Coordinates of C-alpha atoms and ligand atoms in Angstrom, one line a residue:
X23 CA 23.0 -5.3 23.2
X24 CA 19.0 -4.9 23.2
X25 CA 17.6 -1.5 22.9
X26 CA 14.3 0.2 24.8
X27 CA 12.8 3.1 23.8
X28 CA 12.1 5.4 26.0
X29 CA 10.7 7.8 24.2
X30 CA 9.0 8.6 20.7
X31 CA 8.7 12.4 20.2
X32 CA 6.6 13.0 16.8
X33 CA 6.7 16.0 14.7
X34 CA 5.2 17.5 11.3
X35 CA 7.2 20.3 9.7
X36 CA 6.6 21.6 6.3
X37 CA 8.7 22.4 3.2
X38 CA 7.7 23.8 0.0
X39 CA 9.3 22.2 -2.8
X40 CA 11.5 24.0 -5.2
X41 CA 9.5 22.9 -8.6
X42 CA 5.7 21.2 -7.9
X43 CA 5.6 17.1 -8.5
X44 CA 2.9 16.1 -10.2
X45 CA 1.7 12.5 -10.6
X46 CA -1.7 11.0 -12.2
X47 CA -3.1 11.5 -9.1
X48 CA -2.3 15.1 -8.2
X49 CA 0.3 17.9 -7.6
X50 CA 2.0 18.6 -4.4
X51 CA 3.6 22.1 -3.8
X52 CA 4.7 21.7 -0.4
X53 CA 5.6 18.6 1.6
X54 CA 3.5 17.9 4.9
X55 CA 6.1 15.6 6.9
X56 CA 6.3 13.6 10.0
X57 CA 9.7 12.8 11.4
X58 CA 10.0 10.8 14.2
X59 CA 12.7 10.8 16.7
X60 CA 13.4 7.6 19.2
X61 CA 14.9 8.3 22.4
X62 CA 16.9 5.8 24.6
X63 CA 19.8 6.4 26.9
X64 CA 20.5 9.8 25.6
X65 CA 20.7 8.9 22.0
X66 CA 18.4 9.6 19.2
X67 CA 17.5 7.6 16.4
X68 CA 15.4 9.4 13.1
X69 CA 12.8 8.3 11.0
X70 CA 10.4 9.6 8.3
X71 CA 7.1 8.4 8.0
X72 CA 6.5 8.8 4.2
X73 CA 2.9 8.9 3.3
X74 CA 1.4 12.0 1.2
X75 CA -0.6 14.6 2.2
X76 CA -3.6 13.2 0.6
X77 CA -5.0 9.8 0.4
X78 CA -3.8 9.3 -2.9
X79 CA -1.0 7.2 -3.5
X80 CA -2.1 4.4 -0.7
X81 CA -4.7 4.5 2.0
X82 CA -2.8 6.9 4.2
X83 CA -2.0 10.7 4.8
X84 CA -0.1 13.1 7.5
X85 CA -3.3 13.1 9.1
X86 CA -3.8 9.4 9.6
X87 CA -0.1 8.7 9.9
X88 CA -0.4 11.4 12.9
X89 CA -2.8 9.3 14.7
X90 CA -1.6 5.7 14.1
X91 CA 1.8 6.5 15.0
X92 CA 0.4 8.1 18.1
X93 CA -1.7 6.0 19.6
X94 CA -1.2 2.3 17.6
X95 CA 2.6 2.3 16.8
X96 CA 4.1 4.3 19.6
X97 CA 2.6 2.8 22.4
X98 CA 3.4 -0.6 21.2
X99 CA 7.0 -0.4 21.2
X100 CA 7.9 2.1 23.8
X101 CA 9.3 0.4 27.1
X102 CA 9.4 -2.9 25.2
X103 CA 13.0 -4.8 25.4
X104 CA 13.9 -5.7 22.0
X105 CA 16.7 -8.1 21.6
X106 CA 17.3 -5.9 18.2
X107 CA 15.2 -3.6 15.9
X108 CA 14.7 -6.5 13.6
X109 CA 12.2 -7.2 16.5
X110 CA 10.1 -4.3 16.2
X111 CA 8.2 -4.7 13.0
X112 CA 6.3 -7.8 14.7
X113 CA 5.0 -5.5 17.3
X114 CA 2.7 -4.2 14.5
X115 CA 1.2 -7.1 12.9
X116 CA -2.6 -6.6 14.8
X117 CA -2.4 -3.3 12.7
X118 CA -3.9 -3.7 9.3
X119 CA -2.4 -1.4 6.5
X120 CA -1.0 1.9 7.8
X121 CA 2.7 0.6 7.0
X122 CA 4.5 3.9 6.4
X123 CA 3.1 5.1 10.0
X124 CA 4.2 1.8 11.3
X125 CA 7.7 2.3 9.3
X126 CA 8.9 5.5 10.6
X127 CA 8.9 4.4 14.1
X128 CA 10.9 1.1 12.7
X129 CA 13.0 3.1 10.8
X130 CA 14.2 5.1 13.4
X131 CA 14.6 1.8 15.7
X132 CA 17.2 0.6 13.3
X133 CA 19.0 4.2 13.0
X134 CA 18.9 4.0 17.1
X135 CA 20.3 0.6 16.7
X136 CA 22.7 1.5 14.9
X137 CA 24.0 4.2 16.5
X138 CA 24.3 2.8 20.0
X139 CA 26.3 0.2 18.2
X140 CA 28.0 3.2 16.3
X141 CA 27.6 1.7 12.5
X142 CA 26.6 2.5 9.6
X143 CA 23.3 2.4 9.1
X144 CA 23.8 1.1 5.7
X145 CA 26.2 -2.0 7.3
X146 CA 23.6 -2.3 10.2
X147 CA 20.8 -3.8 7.5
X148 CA 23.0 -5.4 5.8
X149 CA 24.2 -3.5 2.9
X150 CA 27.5 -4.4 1.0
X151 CA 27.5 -1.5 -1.9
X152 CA 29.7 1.7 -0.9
X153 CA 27.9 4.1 -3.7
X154 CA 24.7 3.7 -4.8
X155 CA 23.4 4.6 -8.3
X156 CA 20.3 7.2 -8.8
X157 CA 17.9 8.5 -11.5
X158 CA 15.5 11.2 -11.4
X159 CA 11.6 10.6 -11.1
X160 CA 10.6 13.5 -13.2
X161 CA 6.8 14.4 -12.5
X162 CA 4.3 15.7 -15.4
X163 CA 4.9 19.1 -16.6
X164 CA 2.5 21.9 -17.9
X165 CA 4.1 21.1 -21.3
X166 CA 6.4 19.2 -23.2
X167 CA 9.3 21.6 -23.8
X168 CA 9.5 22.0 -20.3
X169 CA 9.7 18.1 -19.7
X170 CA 12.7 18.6 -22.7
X171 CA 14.4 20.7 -20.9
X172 CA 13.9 19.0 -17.3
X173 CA 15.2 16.4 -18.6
X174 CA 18.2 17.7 -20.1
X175 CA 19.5 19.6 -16.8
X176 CA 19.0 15.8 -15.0
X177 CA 21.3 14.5 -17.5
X178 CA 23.6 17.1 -17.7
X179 CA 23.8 16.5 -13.9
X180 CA 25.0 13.1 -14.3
X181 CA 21.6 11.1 -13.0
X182 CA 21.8 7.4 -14.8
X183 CA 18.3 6.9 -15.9
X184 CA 15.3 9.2 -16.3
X185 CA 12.1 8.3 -14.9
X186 CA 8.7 10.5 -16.1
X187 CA 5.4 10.1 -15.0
X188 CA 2.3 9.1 -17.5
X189 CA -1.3 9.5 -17.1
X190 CA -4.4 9.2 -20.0
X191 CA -3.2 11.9 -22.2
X192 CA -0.1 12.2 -21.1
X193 CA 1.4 9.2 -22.4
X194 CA 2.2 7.7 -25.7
X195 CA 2.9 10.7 -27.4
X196 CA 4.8 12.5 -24.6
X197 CA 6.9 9.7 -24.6
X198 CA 7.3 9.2 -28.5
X199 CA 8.8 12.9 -27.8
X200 CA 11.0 12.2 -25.6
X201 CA 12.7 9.6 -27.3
X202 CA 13.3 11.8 -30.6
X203 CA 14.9 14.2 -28.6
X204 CA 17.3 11.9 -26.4
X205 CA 17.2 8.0 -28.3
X206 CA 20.0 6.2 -26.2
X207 CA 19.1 7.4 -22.1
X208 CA 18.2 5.0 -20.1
X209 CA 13.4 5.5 -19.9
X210 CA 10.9 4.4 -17.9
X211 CA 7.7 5.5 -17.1
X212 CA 5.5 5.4 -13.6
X213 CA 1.3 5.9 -14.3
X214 CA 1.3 5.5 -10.5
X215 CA -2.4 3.6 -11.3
X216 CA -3.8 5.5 -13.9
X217 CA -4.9 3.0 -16.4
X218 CA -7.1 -0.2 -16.5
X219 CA -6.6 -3.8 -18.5
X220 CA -9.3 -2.0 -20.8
X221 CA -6.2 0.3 -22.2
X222 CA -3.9 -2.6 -23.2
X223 CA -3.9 -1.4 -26.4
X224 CA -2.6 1.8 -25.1
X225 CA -0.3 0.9 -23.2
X226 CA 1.2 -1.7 -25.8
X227 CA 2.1 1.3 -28.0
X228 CA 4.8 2.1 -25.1
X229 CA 6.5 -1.1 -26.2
X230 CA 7.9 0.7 -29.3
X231 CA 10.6 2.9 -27.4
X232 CA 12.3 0.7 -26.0
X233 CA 11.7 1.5 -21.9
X234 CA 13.3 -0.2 -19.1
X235 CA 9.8 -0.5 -17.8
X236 CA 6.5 0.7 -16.6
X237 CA 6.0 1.4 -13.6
X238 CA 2.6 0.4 -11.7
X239 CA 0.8 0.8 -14.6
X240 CA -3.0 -0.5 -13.3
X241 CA -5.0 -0.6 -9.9
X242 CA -2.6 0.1 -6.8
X243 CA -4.1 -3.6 -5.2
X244 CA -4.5 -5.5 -8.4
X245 CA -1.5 -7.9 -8.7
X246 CA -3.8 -10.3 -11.0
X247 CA -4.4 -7.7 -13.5
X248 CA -1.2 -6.7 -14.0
X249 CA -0.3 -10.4 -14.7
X250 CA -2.9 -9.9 -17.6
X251 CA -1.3 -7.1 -18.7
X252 CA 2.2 -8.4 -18.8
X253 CA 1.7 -11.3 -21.3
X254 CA 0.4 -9.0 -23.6
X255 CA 3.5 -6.4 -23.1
X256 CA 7.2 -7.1 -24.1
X257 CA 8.1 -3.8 -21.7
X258 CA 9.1 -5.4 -18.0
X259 CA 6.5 -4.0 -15.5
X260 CA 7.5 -2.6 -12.1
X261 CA 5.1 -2.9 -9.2
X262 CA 5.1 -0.2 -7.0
X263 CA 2.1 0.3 -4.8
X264 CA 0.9 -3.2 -5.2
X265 CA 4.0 -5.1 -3.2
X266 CA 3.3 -4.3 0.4
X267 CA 4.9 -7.4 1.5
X268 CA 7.3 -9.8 1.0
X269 CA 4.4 -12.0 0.2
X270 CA 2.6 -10.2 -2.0
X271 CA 6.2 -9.8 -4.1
X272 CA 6.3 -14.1 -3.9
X273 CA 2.9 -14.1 -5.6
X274 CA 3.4 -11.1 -8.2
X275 CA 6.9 -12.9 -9.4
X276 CA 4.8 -16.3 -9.1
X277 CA 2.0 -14.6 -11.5
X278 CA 4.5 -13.5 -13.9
X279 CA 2.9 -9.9 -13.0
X280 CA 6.6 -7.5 -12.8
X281 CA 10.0 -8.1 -14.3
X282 CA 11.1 -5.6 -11.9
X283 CA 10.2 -4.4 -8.1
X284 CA 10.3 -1.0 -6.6
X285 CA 11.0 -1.1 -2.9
X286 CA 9.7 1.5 -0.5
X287 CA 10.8 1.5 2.2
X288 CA 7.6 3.5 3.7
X289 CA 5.3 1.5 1.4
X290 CA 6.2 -2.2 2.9
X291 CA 6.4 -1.0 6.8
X292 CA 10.1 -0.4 7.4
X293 CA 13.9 -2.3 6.9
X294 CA 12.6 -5.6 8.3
X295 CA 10.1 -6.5 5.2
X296 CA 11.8 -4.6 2.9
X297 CA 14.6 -6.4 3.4
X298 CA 12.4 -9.6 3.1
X299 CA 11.1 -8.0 0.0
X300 CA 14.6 -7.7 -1.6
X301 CA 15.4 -11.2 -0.6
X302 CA 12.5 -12.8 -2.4
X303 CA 13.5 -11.0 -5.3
X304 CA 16.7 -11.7 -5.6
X305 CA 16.1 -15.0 -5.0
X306 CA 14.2 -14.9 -8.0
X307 CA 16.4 -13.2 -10.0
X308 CA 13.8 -9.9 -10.4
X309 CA 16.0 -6.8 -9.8
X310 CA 15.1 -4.1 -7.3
X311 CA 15.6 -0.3 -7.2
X312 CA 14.5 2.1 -4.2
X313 CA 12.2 4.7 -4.6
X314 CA 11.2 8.0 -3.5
X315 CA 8.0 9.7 -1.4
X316 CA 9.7 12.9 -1.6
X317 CA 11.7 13.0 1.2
X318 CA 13.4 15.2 3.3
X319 CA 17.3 14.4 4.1
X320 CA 15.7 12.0 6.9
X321 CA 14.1 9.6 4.7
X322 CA 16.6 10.4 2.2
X323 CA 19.3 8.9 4.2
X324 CA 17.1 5.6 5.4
X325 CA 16.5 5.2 1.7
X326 CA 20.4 5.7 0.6
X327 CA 21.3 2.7 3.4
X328 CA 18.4 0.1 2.2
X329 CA 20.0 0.5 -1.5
X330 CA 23.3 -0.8 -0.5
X331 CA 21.6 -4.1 -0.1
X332 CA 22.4 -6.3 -3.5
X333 CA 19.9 -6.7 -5.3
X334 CA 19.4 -2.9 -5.9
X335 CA 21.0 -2.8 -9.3
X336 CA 19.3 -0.6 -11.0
X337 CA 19.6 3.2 -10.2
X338 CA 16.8 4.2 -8.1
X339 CA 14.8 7.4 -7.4
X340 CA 17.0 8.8 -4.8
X341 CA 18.7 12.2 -5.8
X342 CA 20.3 15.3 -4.2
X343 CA 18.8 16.9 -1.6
X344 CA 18.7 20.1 -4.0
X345 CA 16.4 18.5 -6.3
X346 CA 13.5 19.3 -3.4
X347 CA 14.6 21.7 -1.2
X348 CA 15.9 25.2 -1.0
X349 CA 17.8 24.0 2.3
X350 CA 17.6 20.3 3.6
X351 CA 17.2 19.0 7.1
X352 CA 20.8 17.4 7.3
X353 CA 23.7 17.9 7.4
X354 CA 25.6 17.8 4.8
X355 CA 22.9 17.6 2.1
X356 CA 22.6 14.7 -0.2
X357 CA 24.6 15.4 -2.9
X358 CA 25.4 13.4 -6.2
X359 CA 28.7 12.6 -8.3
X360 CA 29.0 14.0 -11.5
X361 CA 28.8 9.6 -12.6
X362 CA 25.0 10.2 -11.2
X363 CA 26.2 8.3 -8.0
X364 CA 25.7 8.9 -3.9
X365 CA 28.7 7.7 -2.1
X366 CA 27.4 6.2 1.1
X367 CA 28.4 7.8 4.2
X368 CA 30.2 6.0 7.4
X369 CA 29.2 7.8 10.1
X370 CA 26.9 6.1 12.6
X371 CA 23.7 5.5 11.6
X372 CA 21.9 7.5 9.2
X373 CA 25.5 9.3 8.5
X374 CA 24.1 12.8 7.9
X375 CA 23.3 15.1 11.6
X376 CA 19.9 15.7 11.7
X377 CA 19.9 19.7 11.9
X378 CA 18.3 20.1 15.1
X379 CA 17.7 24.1 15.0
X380 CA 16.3 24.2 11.5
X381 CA 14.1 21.1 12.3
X382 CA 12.3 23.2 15.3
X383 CA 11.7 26.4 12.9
X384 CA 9.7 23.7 10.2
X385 CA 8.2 22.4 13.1
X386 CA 3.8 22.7 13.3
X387 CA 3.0 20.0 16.1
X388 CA 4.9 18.3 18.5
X389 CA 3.6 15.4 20.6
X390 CA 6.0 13.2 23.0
X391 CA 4.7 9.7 24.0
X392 CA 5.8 7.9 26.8
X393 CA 4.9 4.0 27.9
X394 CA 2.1 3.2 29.7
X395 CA 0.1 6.3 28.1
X396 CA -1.8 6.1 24.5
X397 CA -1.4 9.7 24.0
X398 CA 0.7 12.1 26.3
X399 CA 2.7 15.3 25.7
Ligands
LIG401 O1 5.2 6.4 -7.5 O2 7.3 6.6 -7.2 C1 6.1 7.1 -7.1 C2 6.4 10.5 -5.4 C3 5.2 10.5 -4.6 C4 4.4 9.4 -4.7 C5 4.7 8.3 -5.5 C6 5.9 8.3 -6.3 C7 6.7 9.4 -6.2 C8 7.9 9.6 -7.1 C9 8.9 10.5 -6.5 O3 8.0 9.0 -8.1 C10 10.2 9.9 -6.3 C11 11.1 10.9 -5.6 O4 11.1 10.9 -4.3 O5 11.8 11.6 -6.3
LIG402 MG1 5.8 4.7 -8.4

């Protein structure tokens, strides 16, 4: 069928969050989002572009994002004829880094894709499972009662496995903690960087309660220290921010550096590499699980499509709209089974309806590009 885009219309909105997230690298209270909608023959695809506010978690931020999209990723792919979306990606190899702004403009070529086609998104990539599993990422908390009882009300709710975060001084102890109070769930920890091969010692203590892993434990570009660190840990590591590409993933599993891979969809540049991504994995035998930048329902939805794929066995950090906002930006919400499952919509594409009225009222800038122009409105 081949699809052209026409146009790329670009938009920030904001939500506040209903309870602040809080990583080692910082606290968010409210979400600054760019949602991008691709426009060809009348039809609309969506994407998210998933980066933080702040420079923080990778090299980029709303601001950035704003600008790359704009005048690097756009232009590249409007007016092009793409044979299919899995085409797109290539468009941005001359851009170095910069893979969620890249990623929301592919994302939303494989939700226009899909639609024109009117399948599921989820089918559209490839995906096979018909409800997905989910944990909670669970961010640190002014205290430890408070984590207690956060973490409670997620398992009361039915979420599979709890996920906290860890920092220096917020670690072993916190963690000793929560295993008194709840000794069977199924743990893991994310330092989201925090720590250096200098705190081995440290983190080897985590080895005593039993967690499914830890989560990017050392430097967000270090694959060879985490190696290090994993032949001195019987805990499985997860790389996060390190696995950008499906080649970086060949050489961590090569290294021995990660039982375990998180995919991001954002993180590795879109569906085309993360699907490459899940691929090497499996071929490997190193499970996958998605996870989360704090979406709205947008992303939410791209993210509830890649985890159909089959190698995402282990629950992932993709939860119910509810969990972040007071009111999301689809319709219906994202909601999750009392069994801590999403069923997987079949509607076309991303299978929720973007909510087009409620979009314009979150709405702080609006910028349409246009082939043949770097920047236009
Ligand atoms: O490292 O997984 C992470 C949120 C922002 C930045 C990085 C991370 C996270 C999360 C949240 O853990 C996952 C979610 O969307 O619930
Ligand atoms: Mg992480």
């Amino acid at each position: 069928m081949g699809i052209r885009i026409e146009r790329i219309v670009l938009r920030e909105i904001r939500m506040p969050l209903v309870h602040f997230f809080e990583t080692s690298f910082g606290r968010t209270t409210e979400r600054r989002i760019l949602i991008v909608e691709a426009i060809s023959g009348g039809v609309s695809g969506w994407g998210e572009i998933t980066c933080g506010e702040n420079p923080f978690y990778n090299e980029e931020w709303t601001d950035s994002a704003w600008l790359i999209a704009r005048d690097y990723a756009a232009p590249r792919v409007l007016g092009c004829d793409f044979e299919s979306a899995a085409d797109v990606a290539p468009r941005f190899t001359h851009i170095r880094g910069h893979r969620m702004a890249c990623g929301g403009i592919e994302a939303a070529a494989w939700d226009l894709e899909a639609r024109m086609k009117g399948a599921p998104l989820a089918k559209h990539v490839g995906g096979e499972l018909t409800e997905i599993a989910c944990g909670v990422s669970i961010g640190i908390q002014n205290s430890v009662p408070e984590l207690l009882k956060k973490i409670e009300t997620e398992l009361q709710a039915g979420y599979q496995r709890i996920k906290m975060k860890i920092k220096p001084g917020w670690d072993v102890d916190v963690v000793r903690e929560v295993r008194r109070e709840f000794p069977a769930i199924r743990l893991m920890a994310d330092a989201n960087s925090a720590y250096t091969l200098a705190d081995a010692d440290r983190l080897k203590q985590l080895d005593e309660f039993d967690l499914m892993m830890i989560e990017q434990p050392l430097a967000h570009d270090d694959i060879i220290d985490h190696a290090a660190l994993q032949a001195r840990l019987a805990t499985p590591i997860c790389l996060d921010e390190c696995v950008r590409t499906a080649h970086h993933a060949e050489q961590a599993i090569a290294m021995r550096a990660c039982g375990v891979i998180n995919i991001k969809l954002g993180r590795v540049g879109g569906f085309r590499e993360a699907k490459r991504v899940h691929d090497v994995a499996r071929k490997h035998g190193i499970p996958v699980w998605c996870g989360g930048m704090l979406e709205s329902g947008i992303g939410r939805a791209h993210n509830i499509a890649l985890s159909t794929l089959p190698n995402f066995v282990l629950p992932g950090d993709v939860s119910a709209s509810k969990r972040y906002w007071k009111r999301d930006l689809i319709q219906p919400e994202v909601e999750v089974t009392a069994q801590g499952t999403i069923r997987v919509p079949e509607g076309p594409g991303l299978g929720y309806e973007v909510d087009r009225e409620f979009l314009k009222r979150l709405t702080v800038r609006e910028e349409t590009c246009k082939p043949g122009a770097t920047a236009s409105s």
